[in-house]
PDB file of C-alpha atoms in Angstrom:
ATOM      1  CA  MET A 164      -0.156  -0.347   0.079  1.00  0.00           C
ATOM      2  CA  SER A 165       1.584   3.872  -1.118  1.00  0.00           C
ATOM      3  CA  ASP A 166       1.604   6.544   1.119  1.00  0.00           C
ATOM      4  CA  PRO A 167      -0.350   8.772   0.320  1.00  0.00           C
ATOM      5  CA  ILE A 168       1.586  11.942   1.911  1.00  0.00           C
ATOM      6  CA  GLY A 169       4.594  10.560   0.317  1.00  0.00           C
ATOM      7  CA  LEU A 170       3.180  10.588  -3.069  1.00  0.00           C
ATOM      8  CA  VAL A 171       1.401  14.477  -2.319  1.00  0.00           C
ATOM      9  CA  VAL A 172       5.091  15.030  -1.513  1.00  0.00           C
ATOM     10  CA  ALA A 173       6.445  14.002  -4.197  1.00  0.00           C
ATOM     11  CA  ALA A 174       3.746  15.815  -6.806  1.00  0.00           C
ATOM     12  CA  VAL A 175       4.595  19.143  -5.211  1.00  0.00           C
ATOM     13  CA  VAL A 176       8.796  18.803  -5.131  1.00  0.00           C
ATOM     14  CA  LEU A 177       7.353  18.044  -9.159  1.00  0.00           C
ATOM     15  CA  VAL A 178       5.037  20.283  -9.858  1.00  0.00           C
ATOM     16  CA  ALA A 179       7.499  23.015  -7.934  1.00  0.00           C
ATOM     17  CA  ALA A 180      10.675  21.854 -10.055  1.00  0.00           C
ATOM     18  CA  THR A 181       8.615  21.937 -13.295  1.00  0.00           C
ATOM     19  CA  VAL A 182       7.865  25.802 -12.482  1.00  0.00           C
ATOM     20  CA  PHE A 183      11.489  26.737 -11.319  1.00  0.00           C
ATOM     21  CA  GLY A 184      13.063  25.073 -14.457  1.00  0.00           C
ATOM     22  CA  LEU A 185       9.979  27.048 -16.537  1.00  0.00           C
ATOM     23  CA  VAL A 186      10.933  30.163 -14.990  1.00  0.00           C
ATOM     24  CA  ARG A 187      14.125  29.628 -15.096  1.00  0.00           C
ATOM     25  CA  ALA A 188      14.745  28.629 -18.955  1.00  0.00           C
ATOM     26  CA  ARG A 189      12.065  31.575 -19.836  1.00  0.00           C
ATOM     27  CA  ARG A 190      15.097  34.357 -18.426  1.00  0.00           C
ATOM     28  CA  ASP A 191      18.022  32.865 -19.105  1.00  0.00           C
ATOM     29  CA  GLY A 192      20.598  34.503 -21.353  1.00  0.00           C
ATOM     30  CA  ARG A 193      17.532  37.330 -21.812  1.00  0.00           C
ATOM     31  CA  LEU A 194      19.128  41.384 -22.043  1.00  0.00           C
ATOM     32  CA  ARG A 195      16.911  43.146 -19.926  1.00  0.00           C
ATOM     33  CA  SER A 196      17.205  46.699 -18.155  1.00  0.00           C
ATOM     34  CA  GLY A 197      20.216  47.450 -15.749  1.00  0.00           C
ATOM     35  CA  GLY A 198      17.190  45.946 -12.627  1.00  0.00           C
ATOM     36  CA  ARG A 199      18.841  46.173  -9.891  1.00  0.00           C
ATOM     37  CA  GLY A 200      21.773  47.802 -10.952  1.00  0.00           C
ATOM     38  CA  ASP A 201      19.723  51.050 -12.263  1.00  0.00           C
ATOM     39  CA  GLY A 202      22.105  53.947 -12.861  1.00  0.00           C
ATOM     40  CA  LEU A 203      24.954  51.723 -12.021  1.00  0.00           C
ATOM     41  CA  ARG A 204      28.738  53.107 -13.745  1.00  0.00           C
ATOM     42  CA  LEU A 205      31.520  51.053 -14.296  1.00  0.00           C
ATOM     43  CA  SER A 206      34.973  53.087 -14.784  1.00  0.00           C
ATOM     44  CA  SER A 207      38.066  51.972 -16.749  1.00  0.00           C
ATOM     45  CA  GLY A 208      39.698  52.249 -13.553  1.00  0.00           C
ATOM     46  CA  GLU A 209      37.457  49.023 -12.209  1.00  0.00           C
ATOM     47  CA  LEU A 210      37.528  47.802 -15.061  1.00  0.00           C
ATOM     48  CA  GLY A 211      41.163  47.012 -15.591  1.00  0.00           C
ATOM     49  CA  VAL A 212      40.693  48.522 -19.353  1.00  0.00           C
ATOM     50  CA  ALA A 213      40.064  51.631 -21.317  1.00  0.00           C
ATOM     51  CA  LEU A 214      35.429  51.602 -21.466  1.00  0.00           C
ATOM     52  CA  GLY A 215      34.987  51.461 -25.613  1.00  0.00           C
ATOM     53  CA  GLU A 216      34.448  55.319 -27.101  1.00  0.00           C
ATOM     54  CA  ARG A 217      30.932  53.639 -28.037  1.00  0.00           C
ATOM     55  CA  ALA A 218      29.563  51.450 -25.636  1.00  0.00           C
ATOM     56  CA  THR A 219      31.507  47.624 -23.495  1.00  0.00           C
ATOM     57  CA  LEU A 220      30.832  44.628 -23.228  1.00  0.00           C
ATOM     58  CA  VAL A 221      31.576  43.422 -19.795  1.00  0.00           C
ATOM     59  CA  GLN A 222      31.146  39.533 -19.392  1.00  0.00           C
ATOM     60  CA  PHE A 223      31.884  37.784 -15.713  1.00  0.00           C
ATOM     61  CA  SER A 224      33.131  34.366 -15.999  1.00  0.00           C
ATOM     62  CA  THR A 225      34.643  31.235 -14.069  1.00  0.00           C
ATOM     63  CA  ALA A 226      36.678  28.660 -14.788  1.00  0.00           C
ATOM     64  CA  LEU A 227      33.757  26.042 -14.220  1.00  0.00           C
ATOM     65  CA  CYS A 228      31.763  28.378 -16.384  1.00  0.00           C
ATOM     66  CA  ALA A 229      30.554  25.708 -19.722  1.00  0.00           C
ATOM     67  CA  THR A 230      29.432  27.943 -21.650  1.00  0.00           C
ATOM     68  CA  CYS A 231      31.742  31.341 -20.814  1.00  0.00           C
ATOM     69  CA  PRO A 232      33.794  30.109 -23.746  1.00  0.00           C
ATOM     70  CA  GLY A 233      31.129  30.353 -26.417  1.00  0.00           C
ATOM     71  CA  THR A 234      29.726  33.532 -24.221  1.00  0.00           C
ATOM     72  CA  ARG A 235      33.436  34.901 -24.763  1.00  0.00           C
ATOM     73  CA  ARG A 236      33.879  34.308 -28.913  1.00  0.00           C
ATOM     74  CA  MET A 237      30.409  35.576 -29.393  1.00  0.00           C
ATOM     75  CA  LEU A 238      30.999  38.581 -27.955  1.00  0.00           C
ATOM     76  CA  ALA A 239      34.662  39.076 -28.521  1.00  0.00           C
ATOM     77  CA  GLY A 240      33.389  39.159 -32.244  1.00  0.00           C
ATOM     78  CA  VAL A 241      30.759  42.117 -31.975  1.00  0.00           C
ATOM     79  CA  ALA A 242      33.168  43.632 -30.206  1.00  0.00           C
ATOM     80  CA  ALA A 243      35.374  43.329 -33.269  1.00  0.00           C
ATOM     81  CA  GLU A 244      32.905  43.874 -35.954  1.00  0.00           C
ATOM     82  CA  THR A 245      31.226  47.156 -34.538  1.00  0.00           C
ATOM     83  CA  PRO A 246      33.945  50.179 -34.029  1.00  0.00           C
ATOM     84  CA  GLY A 247      34.516  52.112 -30.527  1.00  0.00           C
ATOM     85  CA  VAL A 248      32.700  48.687 -28.979  1.00  0.00           C
ATOM     86  CA  HIS A 249      35.067  46.755 -26.726  1.00  0.00           C
ATOM     87  CA  HIS A 250      35.125  43.712 -24.995  1.00  0.00           C
ATOM     88  CA  VAL A 251      36.636  43.113 -21.733  1.00  0.00           C
ATOM     89  CA  GLU A 252      36.486  39.787 -19.812  1.00  0.00           C
ATOM     90  CA  ILE A 253      36.368  39.483 -15.570  1.00  0.00           C
ATOM     91  CA  ASP A 254      37.243  36.233 -13.901  1.00  0.00           C
ATOM     92  CA  ALA A 255      34.003  36.577 -10.988  1.00  0.00           C
ATOM     93  CA  GLU A 256      36.509  34.192  -8.404  1.00  0.00           C
ATOM     94  CA  THR A 257      39.249  36.865  -8.520  1.00  0.00           C
ATOM     95  CA  ARG A 258      37.096  40.050  -8.120  1.00  0.00           C
ATOM     96  CA  LEU A 259      34.879  39.220  -5.413  1.00  0.00           C
ATOM     97  CA  ASP A 260      34.697  42.978  -4.937  1.00  0.00           C
ATOM     98  CA  LEU A 261      33.217  43.971  -8.026  1.00  0.00           C
ATOM     99  CA  VAL A 262      30.735  40.597  -8.446  1.00  0.00           C
ATOM    100  CA  ARG A 263      28.954  41.399  -5.170  1.00  0.00           C
ATOM    101  CA  ARG A 264      28.891  45.690  -6.571  1.00  0.00           C
ATOM    102  CA  VAL A 265      27.289  44.689  -9.527  1.00  0.00           C
ATOM    103  CA  GLU A 266      25.410  41.599  -8.084  1.00  0.00           C
ATOM    104  CA  VAL A 267      26.435  38.941  -9.926  1.00  0.00           C
ATOM    105  CA  MET A 268      24.610  35.404  -9.433  1.00  0.00           C
ATOM    106  CA  ARG A 269      25.626  32.926 -12.109  1.00  0.00           C
ATOM    107  CA  THR A 270      28.067  32.694 -14.927  1.00  0.00           C
ATOM    108  CA  PRO A 271      28.315  34.265 -17.446  1.00  0.00           C
ATOM    109  CA  THR A 272      26.402  37.065 -16.188  1.00  0.00           C
ATOM    110  CA  VAL A 273      27.033  40.062 -19.799  1.00  0.00           C
ATOM    111  CA  LEU A 274      26.538  43.478 -18.883  1.00  0.00           C
ATOM    112  CA  VAL A 275      26.052  45.976 -22.010  1.00  0.00           C
ATOM    113  CA  LEU A 276      27.893  49.407 -21.212  1.00  0.00           C
ATOM    114  CA  ASP A 277      27.489  52.851 -22.454  1.00  0.00           C
ATOM    115  CA  ARG A 278      30.148  55.114 -22.979  1.00  0.00           C
ATOM    116  CA  ALA A 279      29.795  56.600 -20.056  1.00  0.00           C
ATOM    117  CA  GLY A 280      30.201  53.284 -18.231  1.00  0.00           C
ATOM    118  CA  ARG A 281      26.441  53.232 -17.491  1.00  0.00           C
ATOM    119  CA  VAL A 282      24.612  49.692 -17.536  1.00  0.00           C
ATOM    120  CA  VAL A 283      21.952  49.801 -20.084  1.00  0.00           C
ATOM    121  CA  ARG A 284      21.583  46.016 -20.925  1.00  0.00           C
ATOM    122  CA  ARG A 285      22.436  42.784 -18.311  1.00  0.00           C
ATOM    123  CA  ALA A 286      22.131  39.193 -19.328  1.00  0.00           C
ATOM    124  CA  SER A 287      22.460  36.194 -15.979  1.00  0.00           C
ATOM    125  CA  GLY A 288      22.808  33.868 -18.957  1.00  0.00           C
ATOM    126  CA  ALA A 289      24.590  33.476 -22.293  1.00  0.00           C
ATOM    127  CA  PRO A 290      22.925  36.021 -24.648  1.00  0.00           C
ATOM    128  CA  ALA A 291      21.945  35.211 -28.162  1.00  0.00           C
ATOM    129  CA  ARG A 292      23.804  37.256 -30.767  1.00  0.00           C
ATOM    130  CA  ALA A 293      21.408  39.128 -32.291  1.00  0.00           C
ATOM    131  CA  ASP A 294      19.968  40.219 -28.493  1.00  0.00           C
ATOM    132  CA  VAL A 295      23.587  41.773 -27.811  1.00  0.00           C
ATOM    133  CA  VAL A 296      24.184  43.614 -31.032  1.00  0.00           C
ATOM    134  CA  SER A 297      20.474  45.057 -30.459  1.00  0.00           C
ATOM    135  CA  ALA A 298      21.719  46.361 -26.528  1.00  0.00           C
ATOM    136  CA  VAL A 299      24.727  47.575 -28.478  1.00  0.00           C
ATOM    137  CA  GLU A 300      23.058  49.441 -30.867  1.00  0.00           C
ATOM    138  CA  LEU A 301      20.661  50.746 -27.542  1.00  0.00           C
ATOM    139  CA  ALA A 302      23.559  51.387 -26.066  1.00  0.00           C
ATOM    140  CA  THR A 303      25.402  53.265 -28.607  1.00  0.00           C
ATOM    141  CA  ALA A 304      22.564  55.571 -29.714  1.00  0.00           C
ATOM    142  CA  ASP A 305      23.025  59.667 -29.100  1.00  0.00           C
TER     143      ASP A 305
END
């Protein structure tokens, strides 16, 4: 005879896991406005490189991040194809001060900065190339 309480608990856990997975899949890699980071600015001193003349793509990565190398290649390609746009990758494990300030919760986290270093878009997870290109256009619009 099966335990009805155990079946209910199993069903609740299954539903909760499914909802979590669907929400995460919907949000993963989506470039959105700065969110909690609205008004956040990063300087060239904090990043360790000069800001791009038009925009800067900032990627927070870790050694064990499976999608970080592909994200790095894609962001570097967008930067190379777009005059005045720089790409910088930050090792989240060695820059915990910046990770806390920017509120990085997972890697890759991608920030799109305008020429003044203001965060105009951010994504947790690997964003789509078309979304990055669109965010760069937004950041460079005068």
